[in-house]
Amino acid sequence: MRAVVQRVNGARVVVAGETVGEIVGEGLCVLVGVTHDDTPETADRLARKLWGLRVLEGEKSCSDTGAPLLVVSQFTLYGDARKGRRPTWNAAAPGPVAEPLVDEVCARLRALGAHVETGRFGAKMEVSLTNDGPFTVLLEV
């Protein structure tokens, strides 16, 4: 699994004019990509990493402050544009594999005590956020 994590001061996802997920104030916006060999155990490792990642103000984590997370599926994180001008998506897991694993990341975060908002898998989403810092980090588990 691959995740782009942004420390934010508010973020939301809109689908067809409707807000489907939103966090207010300090938190993390997390774009999650799934590849073919990811498992529920991989999802658990990512959730634990996100929950304890000390990137909030004062080197605190979501587990320290109770800050919310907005988790958005993002198959394009496994796009490969090294060759030619059109990315390939071969490394991205197909929807029937990826969707349950993104859901599993969210479920594991919630089991840890996190407030989690989400996008809508497979939908055309408009993601807006205020990057705080700016601060962005790439995670791979």
JSON list of C-alpha atoms in Angstrom, two decimals:
[
{"chain": "A", "resi": 1, "resn": "MET", "atom": "CA", "xyz": [0.00, 0.00, 0.00]},
{"chain": "A", "resi": 2, "resn": "ARG", "atom": "CA", "xyz": [1.04, 3.50, -0.74]},
{"chain": "A", "resi": 3, "resn": "ALA", "atom": "CA", "xyz": [-0.32, 6.64, 0.93]},
{"chain": "A", "resi": 4, "resn": "VAL", "atom": "CA", "xyz": [0.17, 10.34, 0.40]},
{"chain": "A", "resi": 5, "resn": "VAL", "atom": "CA", "xyz": [-0.41, 12.00, 3.76]},
{"chain": "A", "resi": 6, "resn": "GLN", "atom": "CA", "xyz": [-1.05, 15.72, 4.06]},
{"chain": "A", "resi": 7, "resn": "ARG", "atom": "CA", "xyz": [-1.34, 17.61, 7.31]},
{"chain": "A", "resi": 8, "resn": "VAL", "atom": "CA", "xyz": [-4.39, 19.80, 6.81]},
{"chain": "A", "resi": 9, "resn": "ASN", "atom": "CA", "xyz": [-6.49, 22.45, 8.41]},
{"chain": "A", "resi": 10, "resn": "GLY", "atom": "CA", "xyz": [-9.74, 21.10, 6.99]},
{"chain": "A", "resi": 11, "resn": "ALA", "atom": "CA", "xyz": [-10.51, 18.89, 3.98]},
{"chain": "A", "resi": 12, "resn": "ARG", "atom": "CA", "xyz": [-13.55, 17.56, 2.17]},
{"chain": "A", "resi": 13, "resn": "VAL", "atom": "CA", "xyz": [-14.68, 15.32, -0.66]},
{"chain": "A", "resi": 14, "resn": "VAL", "atom": "CA", "xyz": [-17.58, 16.24, -2.92]},
{"chain": "A", "resi": 15, "resn": "VAL", "atom": "CA", "xyz": [-19.30, 13.82, -5.32]},
{"chain": "A", "resi": 16, "resn": "ALA", "atom": "CA", "xyz": [-21.92, 15.17, -7.75]},
{"chain": "A", "resi": 17, "resn": "GLY", "atom": "CA", "xyz": [-22.34, 18.33, -5.68]},
{"chain": "A", "resi": 18, "resn": "GLU", "atom": "CA", "xyz": [-22.78, 16.45, -2.38]},
{"chain": "A", "resi": 19, "resn": "THR", "atom": "CA", "xyz": [-20.20, 16.52, 0.43]},
{"chain": "A", "resi": 20, "resn": "VAL", "atom": "CA", "xyz": [-19.56, 12.86, 1.25]},
{"chain": "A", "resi": 21, "resn": "GLY", "atom": "CA", "xyz": [-16.68, 13.31, 3.70]},
{"chain": "A", "resi": 22, "resn": "GLU", "atom": "CA", "xyz": [-15.29, 16.29, 5.59]},
{"chain": "A", "resi": 23, "resn": "ILE", "atom": "CA", "xyz": [-12.93, 17.05, 8.43]},
{"chain": "A", "resi": 24, "resn": "VAL", "atom": "CA", "xyz": [-12.70, 20.44, 10.12]},
{"chain": "A", "resi": 25, "resn": "GLY", "atom": "CA", "xyz": [-9.57, 21.81, 11.76]},
{"chain": "A", "resi": 26, "resn": "GLU", "atom": "CA", "xyz": [-6.26, 20.02, 12.19]},
{"chain": "A", "resi": 27, "resn": "GLY", "atom": "CA", "xyz": [-6.09, 16.50, 10.79]},
{"chain": "A", "resi": 28, "resn": "LEU", "atom": "CA", "xyz": [-4.74, 14.34, 8.00]},
{"chain": "A", "resi": 29, "resn": "CYS", "atom": "CA", "xyz": [-5.92, 13.93, 4.42]},
{"chain": "A", "resi": 30, "resn": "VAL", "atom": "CA", "xyz": [-4.74, 10.52, 3.25]},
{"chain": "A", "resi": 31, "resn": "LEU", "atom": "CA", "xyz": [-4.79, 9.32, -0.37]},
{"chain": "A", "resi": 32, "resn": "VAL", "atom": "CA", "xyz": [-4.49, 5.50, -0.37]},
{"chain": "A", "resi": 33, "resn": "GLY", "atom": "CA", "xyz": [-3.39, 3.31, -3.27]},
{"chain": "A", "resi": 34, "resn": "VAL", "atom": "CA", "xyz": [-3.56, -0.49, -3.27]},
{"chain": "A", "resi": 35, "resn": "THR", "atom": "CA", "xyz": [-1.39, -2.87, -5.25]},
{"chain": "A", "resi": 36, "resn": "HIS", "atom": "CA", "xyz": [-1.88, -6.56, -6.09]},
{"chain": "A", "resi": 37, "resn": "ASP", "atom": "CA", "xyz": [-0.09, -8.17, -3.16]},
{"chain": "A", "resi": 38, "resn": "ASP", "atom": "CA", "xyz": [-1.65, -6.05, -0.40]},
{"chain": "A", "resi": 39, "resn": "THR", "atom": "CA", "xyz": [-3.59, -7.87, 2.32]},
{"chain": "A", "resi": 40, "resn": "PRO", "atom": "CA", "xyz": [-5.68, -7.04, 5.40]},
{"chain": "A", "resi": 41, "resn": "GLU", "atom": "CA", "xyz": [-2.42, -7.20, 7.37]},
{"chain": "A", "resi": 42, "resn": "THR", "atom": "CA", "xyz": [-0.97, -4.51, 5.08]},
{"chain": "A", "resi": 43, "resn": "ALA", "atom": "CA", "xyz": [-4.08, -2.41, 5.74]},
{"chain": "A", "resi": 44, "resn": "ASP", "atom": "CA", "xyz": [-3.56, -2.87, 9.48]},
{"chain": "A", "resi": 45, "resn": "ARG", "atom": "CA", "xyz": [0.09, -1.76, 9.25]},
{"chain": "A", "resi": 46, "resn": "LEU", "atom": "CA", "xyz": [-0.91, 1.35, 7.31]},
{"chain": "A", "resi": 47, "resn": "ALA", "atom": "CA", "xyz": [-3.69, 2.20, 9.78]},
{"chain": "A", "resi": 48, "resn": "ARG", "atom": "CA", "xyz": [-1.32, 1.86, 12.75]},
{"chain": "A", "resi": 49, "resn": "LYS", "atom": "CA", "xyz": [1.30, 3.97, 10.99]},
{"chain": "A", "resi": 50, "resn": "LEU", "atom": "CA", "xyz": [-1.23, 6.71, 10.20]},
{"chain": "A", "resi": 51, "resn": "TRP", "atom": "CA", "xyz": [-2.66, 6.71, 13.73]},
{"chain": "A", "resi": 52, "resn": "GLY", "atom": "CA", "xyz": [0.77, 7.10, 15.33]},
{"chain": "A", "resi": 53, "resn": "LEU", "atom": "CA", "xyz": [2.50, 9.29, 12.73]},
{"chain": "A", "resi": 54, "resn": "ARG", "atom": "CA", "xyz": [3.92, 12.32, 14.59]},
{"chain": "A", "resi": 55, "resn": "VAL", "atom": "CA", "xyz": [3.37, 15.03, 11.97]},
{"chain": "A", "resi": 56, "resn": "LEU", "atom": "CA", "xyz": [0.82, 17.27, 13.64]},
{"chain": "A", "resi": 57, "resn": "GLU", "atom": "CA", "xyz": [1.64, 20.51, 15.46]},
{"chain": "A", "resi": 58, "resn": "GLY", "atom": "CA", "xyz": [4.18, 19.93, 18.23]},
{"chain": "A", "resi": 59, "resn": "GLU", "atom": "CA", "xyz": [5.23, 16.56, 16.75]},
{"chain": "A", "resi": 60, "resn": "LYS", "atom": "CA", "xyz": [1.99, 14.99, 17.90]},
{"chain": "A", "resi": 61, "resn": "SER", "atom": "CA", "xyz": [-0.02, 12.24, 16.21]},
{"chain": "A", "resi": 62, "resn": "CYS", "atom": "CA", "xyz": [-3.73, 11.72, 15.62]},
{"chain": "A", "resi": 63, "resn": "SER", "atom": "CA", "xyz": [-3.63, 9.25, 18.51]},
{"chain": "A", "resi": 64, "resn": "ASP", "atom": "CA", "xyz": [-2.25, 12.00, 20.78]},
{"chain": "A", "resi": 65, "resn": "THR", "atom": "CA", "xyz": [-4.73, 14.71, 19.80]},
{"chain": "A", "resi": 66, "resn": "GLY", "atom": "CA", "xyz": [-7.80, 12.89, 18.47]},
{"chain": "A", "resi": 67, "resn": "ALA", "atom": "CA", "xyz": [-7.36, 14.70, 15.14]},
{"chain": "A", "resi": 68, "resn": "PRO", "atom": "CA", "xyz": [-9.58, 13.29, 12.37]},
{"chain": "A", "resi": 69, "resn": "LEU", "atom": "CA", "xyz": [-8.49, 11.66, 9.11]},
{"chain": "A", "resi": 70, "resn": "LEU", "atom": "CA", "xyz": [-10.05, 11.95, 5.67]},
{"chain": "A", "resi": 71, "resn": "VAL", "atom": "CA", "xyz": [-9.18, 8.77, 3.73]},
{"chain": "A", "resi": 72, "resn": "VAL", "atom": "CA", "xyz": [-9.61, 8.81, -0.05]},
{"chain": "A", "resi": 73, "resn": "SER", "atom": "CA", "xyz": [-8.97, 5.87, -2.40]},
{"chain": "A", "resi": 74, "resn": "GLN", "atom": "CA", "xyz": [-6.49, 6.79, -5.12]},
{"chain": "A", "resi": 75, "resn": "PHE", "atom": "CA", "xyz": [-5.53, 4.07, -7.62]},
{"chain": "A", "resi": 76, "resn": "THR", "atom": "CA", "xyz": [-3.45, 6.59, -9.56]},
{"chain": "A", "resi": 77, "resn": "LEU", "atom": "CA", "xyz": [-0.78, 6.42, -6.85]},
{"chain": "A", "resi": 78, "resn": "TYR", "atom": "CA", "xyz": [0.37, 3.27, -8.63]},
{"chain": "A", "resi": 79, "resn": "GLY", "atom": "CA", "xyz": [0.53, 4.92, -12.04]},
{"chain": "A", "resi": 80, "resn": "ASP", "atom": "CA", "xyz": [3.82, 4.51, -13.89]},
{"chain": "A", "resi": 81, "resn": "ALA", "atom": "CA", "xyz": [4.79, 7.25, -16.35]},
{"chain": "A", "resi": 82, "resn": "ARG", "atom": "CA", "xyz": [8.49, 6.42, -16.72]},
{"chain": "A", "resi": 83, "resn": "LYS", "atom": "CA", "xyz": [7.98, 5.26, -20.29]},
{"chain": "A", "resi": 84, "resn": "GLY", "atom": "CA", "xyz": [6.08, 7.26, -22.89]},
{"chain": "A", "resi": 85, "resn": "ARG", "atom": "CA", "xyz": [3.57, 10.00, -22.16]},
{"chain": "A", "resi": 86, "resn": "ARG", "atom": "CA", "xyz": [0.63, 7.94, -20.92]},
{"chain": "A", "resi": 87, "resn": "PRO", "atom": "CA", "xyz": [0.81, 6.34, -17.47]},
{"chain": "A", "resi": 88, "resn": "THR", "atom": "CA", "xyz": [0.12, 2.63, -17.07]},
{"chain": "A", "resi": 89, "resn": "TRP", "atom": "CA", "xyz": [-1.92, 1.36, -14.15]},
{"chain": "A", "resi": 90, "resn": "ASN", "atom": "CA", "xyz": [-0.64, -2.24, -14.10]},
{"chain": "A", "resi": 91, "resn": "ALA", "atom": "CA", "xyz": [0.58, -2.01, -10.50]},
{"chain": "A", "resi": 92, "resn": "ALA", "atom": "CA", "xyz": [-2.79, -0.77, -9.19]},
{"chain": "A", "resi": 93, "resn": "ALA", "atom": "CA", "xyz": [-5.07, -3.46, -7.79]},
{"chain": "A", "resi": 94, "resn": "PRO", "atom": "CA", "xyz": [-8.49, -3.73, -9.49]},
{"chain": "A", "resi": 95, "resn": "GLY", "atom": "CA", "xyz": [-11.52, -2.31, -7.72]},
{"chain": "A", "resi": 96, "resn": "PRO", "atom": "CA", "xyz": [-12.83, -5.61, -6.30]},
{"chain": "A", "resi": 97, "resn": "VAL", "atom": "CA", "xyz": [-9.45, -6.11, -4.59]},
{"chain": "A", "resi": 98, "resn": "ALA", "atom": "CA", "xyz": [-8.71, -2.50, -3.66]},
{"chain": "A", "resi": 99, "resn": "GLU", "atom": "CA", "xyz": [-12.06, -1.35, -2.27]},
{"chain": "A", "resi": 100, "resn": "PRO", "atom": "CA", "xyz": [-12.24, -3.84, 0.62]},
{"chain": "A", "resi": 101, "resn": "LEU", "atom": "CA", "xyz": [-8.64, -3.05, 1.56]},
{"chain": "A", "resi": 102, "resn": "VAL", "atom": "CA", "xyz": [-9.22, 0.72, 1.65]},
{"chain": "A", "resi": 103, "resn": "ASP", "atom": "CA", "xyz": [-12.33, -0.03, 3.76]},
{"chain": "A", "resi": 104, "resn": "GLU", "atom": "CA", "xyz": [-10.14, -2.19, 5.99]},
{"chain": "A", "resi": 105, "resn": "VAL", "atom": "CA", "xyz": [-7.70, 0.69, 6.59]},
{"chain": "A", "resi": 106, "resn": "CYS", "atom": "CA", "xyz": [-10.66, 2.82, 7.70]},
{"chain": "A", "resi": 107, "resn": "ALA", "atom": "CA", "xyz": [-12.08, 0.06, 9.89]},
{"chain": "A", "resi": 108, "resn": "ARG", "atom": "CA", "xyz": [-8.72, -0.53, 11.58]},
{"chain": "A", "resi": 109, "resn": "LEU", "atom": "CA", "xyz": [-8.29, 3.21, 12.19]},
{"chain": "A", "resi": 110, "resn": "ARG", "atom": "CA", "xyz": [-11.76, 3.38, 13.75]},
{"chain": "A", "resi": 111, "resn": "ALA", "atom": "CA", "xyz": [-10.94, 0.35, 15.92]},
{"chain": "A", "resi": 112, "resn": "LEU", "atom": "CA", "xyz": [-7.92, 2.30, 17.20]},
{"chain": "A", "resi": 113, "resn": "GLY", "atom": "CA", "xyz": [-10.25, 5.17, 18.15]},
{"chain": "A", "resi": 114, "resn": "ALA", "atom": "CA", "xyz": [-9.88, 7.44, 15.12]},
{"chain": "A", "resi": 115, "resn": "HIS", "atom": "CA", "xyz": [-12.57, 9.66, 13.66]},
{"chain": "A", "resi": 116, "resn": "VAL", "atom": "CA", "xyz": [-12.44, 8.76, 9.96]},
{"chain": "A", "resi": 117, "resn": "GLU", "atom": "CA", "xyz": [-14.24, 10.39, 7.05]},
{"chain": "A", "resi": 118, "resn": "THR", "atom": "CA", "xyz": [-13.99, 8.97, 3.53]},
{"chain": "A", "resi": 119, "resn": "GLY", "atom": "CA", "xyz": [-14.48, 9.64, -0.10]},
{"chain": "A", "resi": 120, "resn": "ARG", "atom": "CA", "xyz": [-16.58, 7.35, -2.30]},
{"chain": "A", "resi": 121, "resn": "PHE", "atom": "CA", "xyz": [-14.73, 4.50, -3.97]},
{"chain": "A", "resi": 122, "resn": "GLY", "atom": "CA", "xyz": [-14.75, 4.65, -7.77]},
{"chain": "A", "resi": 123, "resn": "ALA", "atom": "CA", "xyz": [-16.59, 7.98, -7.91]},
{"chain": "A", "resi": 124, "resn": "LYS", "atom": "CA", "xyz": [-15.43, 11.15, -9.63]},
{"chain": "A", "resi": 125, "resn": "MET", "atom": "CA", "xyz": [-14.42, 13.04, -6.50]},
{"chain": "A", "resi": 126, "resn": "GLU", "atom": "CA", "xyz": [-13.50, 16.66, -5.93]},
{"chain": "A", "resi": 127, "resn": "VAL", "atom": "CA", "xyz": [-11.05, 16.78, -3.03]},
{"chain": "A", "resi": 128, "resn": "SER", "atom": "CA", "xyz": [-10.33, 20.15, -1.47]},
{"chain": "A", "resi": 129, "resn": "LEU", "atom": "CA", "xyz": [-8.05, 20.87, 1.46]},
{"chain": "A", "resi": 130, "resn": "THR", "atom": "CA", "xyz": [-5.93, 23.44, 3.14]},
{"chain": "A", "resi": 131, "resn": "ASN", "atom": "CA", "xyz": [-2.45, 21.93, 3.41]},
{"chain": "A", "resi": 132, "resn": "ASP", "atom": "CA", "xyz": [-0.98, 23.05, 6.74]},
{"chain": "A", "resi": 133, "resn": "GLY", "atom": "CA", "xyz": [2.71, 23.84, 6.41]},
{"chain": "A", "resi": 134, "resn": "PRO", "atom": "CA", "xyz": [2.59, 22.76, 3.64]},
{"chain": "A", "resi": 135, "resn": "PHE", "atom": "CA", "xyz": [3.35, 19.28, 4.88]},
{"chain": "A", "resi": 136, "resn": "THR", "atom": "CA", "xyz": [3.12, 16.17, 2.70]},
{"chain": "A", "resi": 137, "resn": "VAL", "atom": "CA", "xyz": [4.76, 12.77, 3.19]},
{"chain": "A", "resi": 138, "resn": "LEU", "atom": "CA", "xyz": [4.69, 9.53, 1.20]},
{"chain": "A", "resi": 139, "resn": "LEU", "atom": "CA", "xyz": [4.25, 6.24, 3.10]},
{"chain": "A", "resi": 140, "resn": "GLU", "atom": "CA", "xyz": [4.73, 2.72, 1.80]},
{"chain": "A", "resi": 141, "resn": "VAL", "atom": "CA", "xyz": [3.94, -0.35, 3.89]}
]
